[in-house]
GROMACS .gro file of C-alpha atoms in nm:
model
  168
    1TYR     CA    1  -2.963   8.431   2.860
    2LYS     CA    2  -3.048   8.178   2.529
    3GLN     CA    3  -2.757   8.190   2.367
    4GLU     CA    4  -2.528   8.168   2.679
    5ILE     CA    5  -2.745   7.825   2.792
    6GLU     CA    6  -2.743   7.672   2.462
    7SER     CA    7  -2.330   7.758   2.433
    8ARG     CA    8  -2.298   7.581   2.788
    9TYR     CA    9  -2.530   7.301   2.684
   10GLU     CA   10  -2.327   7.247   2.381
   11GLN     CA   11  -2.004   7.262   2.580
   12PHE     CA   12  -2.137   6.989   2.851
   13LYS     CA   13  -2.372   6.786   2.637
   14GLY     CA   14  -2.235   6.408   2.683
   15THR     CA   15  -2.097   6.456   2.994
   16ILE     CA   16  -2.182   6.292   3.328
   17SER     CA   17  -2.181   6.419   3.698
   18THR     CA   18  -1.926   6.261   3.925
   19GLU     CA   19  -2.220   6.079   4.082
   20GLN     CA   20  -2.355   5.964   3.782
   21PHE     CA   21  -2.024   5.817   3.687
   22ARG     CA   22  -1.975   5.660   4.076
   23ASP     CA   23  -2.343   5.497   3.988
   24ARG     CA   24  -2.251   5.348   3.680
   25VAL     CA   25  -1.932   5.223   3.820
   26LEU     CA   26  -2.096   5.050   4.132
   27THR     CA   27  -2.350   4.904   3.883
   28PHE     CA   28  -2.086   4.762   3.658
   29VAL     CA   29  -1.905   4.597   3.944
   30LYS     CA   30  -2.222   4.451   4.094
   31ASN     CA   31  -2.364   4.347   3.794
   32THR     CA   32  -2.097   4.242   3.560
   33CYS     CA   33  -1.831   4.174   3.824
   34HIS     CA   34  -2.069   4.045   4.072
   35GLY     CA   35  -1.910   4.257   4.333
   36ILE     CA   36  -2.033   4.185   4.732
   37SER     CA   37  -2.042   4.501   4.950
   38LEU     CA   38  -1.819   4.421   5.251
   39ASN     CA   39  -1.930   4.724   5.445
   40ASP     CA   40  -2.259   4.928   5.517
   41THR     CA   41  -2.127   5.248   5.335
   42GLY     CA   42  -1.997   5.086   4.996
   43GLY     CA   43  -1.626   5.165   4.862
   44VAL     CA   44  -1.496   4.832   4.966
   45TYR     CA   45  -1.637   4.520   4.752
   46PHE     CA   46  -1.549   4.150   4.713
   47VAL     CA   47  -1.477   4.034   4.334
   48PRO     CA   48  -1.427   3.704   4.265
   49ILE     CA   49  -1.141   3.583   4.087
   50SER     CA   50  -1.358   3.480   3.775
   51ALA     CA   51  -1.457   3.837   3.713
   52ASP     CA   52  -1.075   3.961   3.711
   53ALA     CA   53  -1.070   4.041   3.329
   54ASP     CA   54  -1.385   4.282   3.384
   55LEU     CA   55  -1.221   4.429   3.693
   56GLN     CA   56  -0.918   4.450   3.494
   57LYS     CA   57  -1.104   4.650   3.230
   58LEU     CA   58  -1.254   4.906   3.499
   59LYS     CA   59  -0.891   4.964   3.661
   60LYS     CA   60  -0.782   5.083   3.286
   61LEU     CA   61  -1.071   5.298   3.264
   62PHE     CA   62  -0.963   5.454   3.568
   63GLY     CA   63  -0.603   5.492   3.452
   64PHE     CA   64  -0.739   5.724   3.151
   65MET     CA   65  -0.874   5.957   3.450
   66THR     CA   66  -0.711   6.232   3.648
   67GLY     CA   67  -0.854   6.277   4.009
   68CYS     CA   68  -1.014   5.913   4.005
   69ALA     CA   69  -0.848   5.616   4.162
   70ILE     CA   70  -0.968   5.217   4.217
   71GLU     CA   71  -0.747   5.000   4.414
   72CYS     CA   72  -0.783   4.610   4.355
   73TRP     CA   73  -0.631   4.390   4.628
   74PRO     CA   74  -0.522   4.043   4.608
   75ILE     CA   75  -0.695   3.868   4.935
   76VAL     CA   76  -0.350   3.699   4.997
   77ASP     CA   77  -0.147   4.028   5.009
   78GLN     CA   78  -0.206   4.166   5.352
   79ASP     CA   79   0.034   4.427   5.333
   80ALA     CA   80  -0.080   4.530   5.017
   81ILE     CA   81  -0.436   4.598   5.125
   82LYS     CA   82  -0.339   4.770   5.451
   83GLN     CA   83  -0.124   5.028   5.245
   84SER     CA   84  -0.429   5.065   4.995
   85MET     CA   85  -0.691   5.093   5.251
   86TRP     CA   86  -0.492   5.391   5.446
   87LYS     CA   87  -0.431   5.573   5.085
   88SER     CA   88  -0.805   5.566   5.027
   89VAL     CA   89  -0.883   5.689   5.356
   90THR     CA   90  -0.637   5.977   5.388
   91ALA     CA   91  -0.654   6.044   5.029
   92ASP     CA   92  -0.995   6.114   5.007
   93VAL     CA   93  -1.020   6.361   5.296
   94GLN     CA   94  -0.687   6.532   5.170
   95ALA     CA   95  -0.841   6.618   4.859
   96LYS     CA   96  -1.159   6.754   4.984
   97ILE     CA   97  -0.947   6.981   5.199
   98ALA     CA   98  -0.765   7.095   4.875
   99ASN     CA   99  -1.096   7.138   4.663
  100PHE     CA  100  -1.196   7.362   4.967
  101ASN     CA  101  -0.896   7.542   4.981
  102LYS     CA  102  -0.915   7.571   4.600
  103GLU     CA  103  -1.249   7.735   4.610
  104LEU     CA  104  -1.173   7.964   4.892
  105ASP     CA  105  -0.894   8.096   4.670
  106GLU     CA  106  -1.123   8.168   4.396
  107MET     CA  107  -1.356   8.326   4.623
  108GLN     CA  108  -1.104   8.564   4.718
  109GLY     CA  109  -1.196   8.925   4.677
  110LYS     CA  110  -1.529   8.877   4.569
  111LYS     CA  111  -1.819   8.968   4.746
  112LEU     CA  112  -1.997   8.712   4.854
  113SER     CA  113  -2.387   8.649   4.913
  114ALA     CA  114  -2.501   8.528   5.308
  115GLN     CA  115  -2.594   8.235   5.097
  116VAL     CA  116  -2.293   8.109   4.956
  117VAL     CA  117  -2.102   8.220   5.271
  118GLN     CA  118  -2.373   7.970   5.472
  119ARG     CA  119  -2.313   7.716   5.239
  120ARG     CA  120  -1.940   7.730   5.271
  121VAL     CA  121  -1.971   7.734   5.643
  122ASP     CA  122  -2.165   7.411   5.603
  123ALA     CA  123  -1.963   7.254   5.408
  124TYR     CA  124  -1.680   7.324   5.616
  125LYS     CA  125  -1.821   7.224   5.958
  126LYS     CA  126  -1.925   6.840   5.746
  127LEU     CA  127  -1.553   6.816   5.650
  128ASN     CA  128  -1.430   6.947   5.999
  129THR     CA  129  -1.662   6.672   6.132
  130VAL     CA  130  -1.502   6.370   5.907
  131VAL     CA  131  -1.163   6.495   5.997
  132SER     CA  132  -1.245   6.495   6.378
  133MET     CA  133  -1.409   6.161   6.329
  134TYR     CA  134  -1.036   6.000   6.187
  135GLU     CA  135  -0.845   6.238   6.464
  136GLY     CA  136  -1.061   6.062   6.707
  137LEU     CA  137  -1.013   5.658   6.562
  138LEU     CA  138  -0.666   5.721   6.488
  139SER     CA  139  -0.578   5.889   6.822
  140GLY     CA  140  -0.798   5.653   6.964
  141ALA     CA  141  -0.630   5.329   6.812
  142ALA     CA  142  -0.288   5.495   6.884
  143GLN     CA  143  -0.358   5.499   7.269
  144GLU     CA  144  -0.507   5.156   7.236
  145LEU     CA  145  -0.181   5.046   7.080
  146VAL     CA  146   0.049   5.255   7.357
  147SER     CA  147  -0.106   5.085   7.612
  148GLY     CA  148  -0.121   4.742   7.471
  149ILE     CA  149   0.275   4.782   7.411
  150ALA     CA  150   0.341   4.913   7.756
  151GLY     CA  151   0.108   4.605   7.895
  152VAL     CA  152   0.364   4.371   7.696
  153GLN     CA  153   0.662   4.538   7.862
  154LYS     CA  154   0.551   4.532   8.191
  155ARG     CA  155   0.464   4.176   8.168
  156LEU     CA  156   0.819   4.127   7.999
  157LYS     CA  157   0.961   4.275   8.276
  158ALA     CA  158   0.800   4.074   8.529
  159THR     CA  159   0.895   3.754   8.342
  160ILE     CA  160   1.247   3.820   8.296
  161HIS     CA  161   1.286   3.975   8.646
  162ASP     CA  162   1.560   4.201   8.509
  163ALA     CA  163   1.428   4.586   8.383
  164THR     CA  164   1.753   4.695   8.303
  165GLU     CA  165   1.750   4.447   7.961
  166ILE     CA  166   1.434   4.652   7.811
  167GLU     CA  167   1.457   4.992   7.638
  168GLU     CA  168   1.148   5.185   7.682
   0.00000   0.00000   0.00000
């Protein structure tokens, strides 16, 4: 397999993995842009306005790449932050689901080893856990909001003493 190995080496020489790219971007954000992580798992960083020029360079780099995104939120624009955070949360999971489906399409009609099947099952379980976590989080938040607005409605009815004026 020497020739095939050498051919593939030449084909992929000079490329980096997604993990290597992520590490380099995070190093740039932390060292060059003086970014400070805002949560335990990373992914959201505060970058001071003094590093805006460097951050814009990074943003331009991401513009050249498909399948990669970076979101920059001015802290004063709360609506833009909310939209962008929602996009980042859901887009990542949707991309993982799409990739999983693509992999399943590629497996159709092929004889799969037990090890390959087990890895797919394990990957599914991991992705399902993430989706279930979001489902629980979002439905819990929705229930809390519905309960909260119901409480407001009840108090408003009691305050104005006329339940007919408030639509359910």
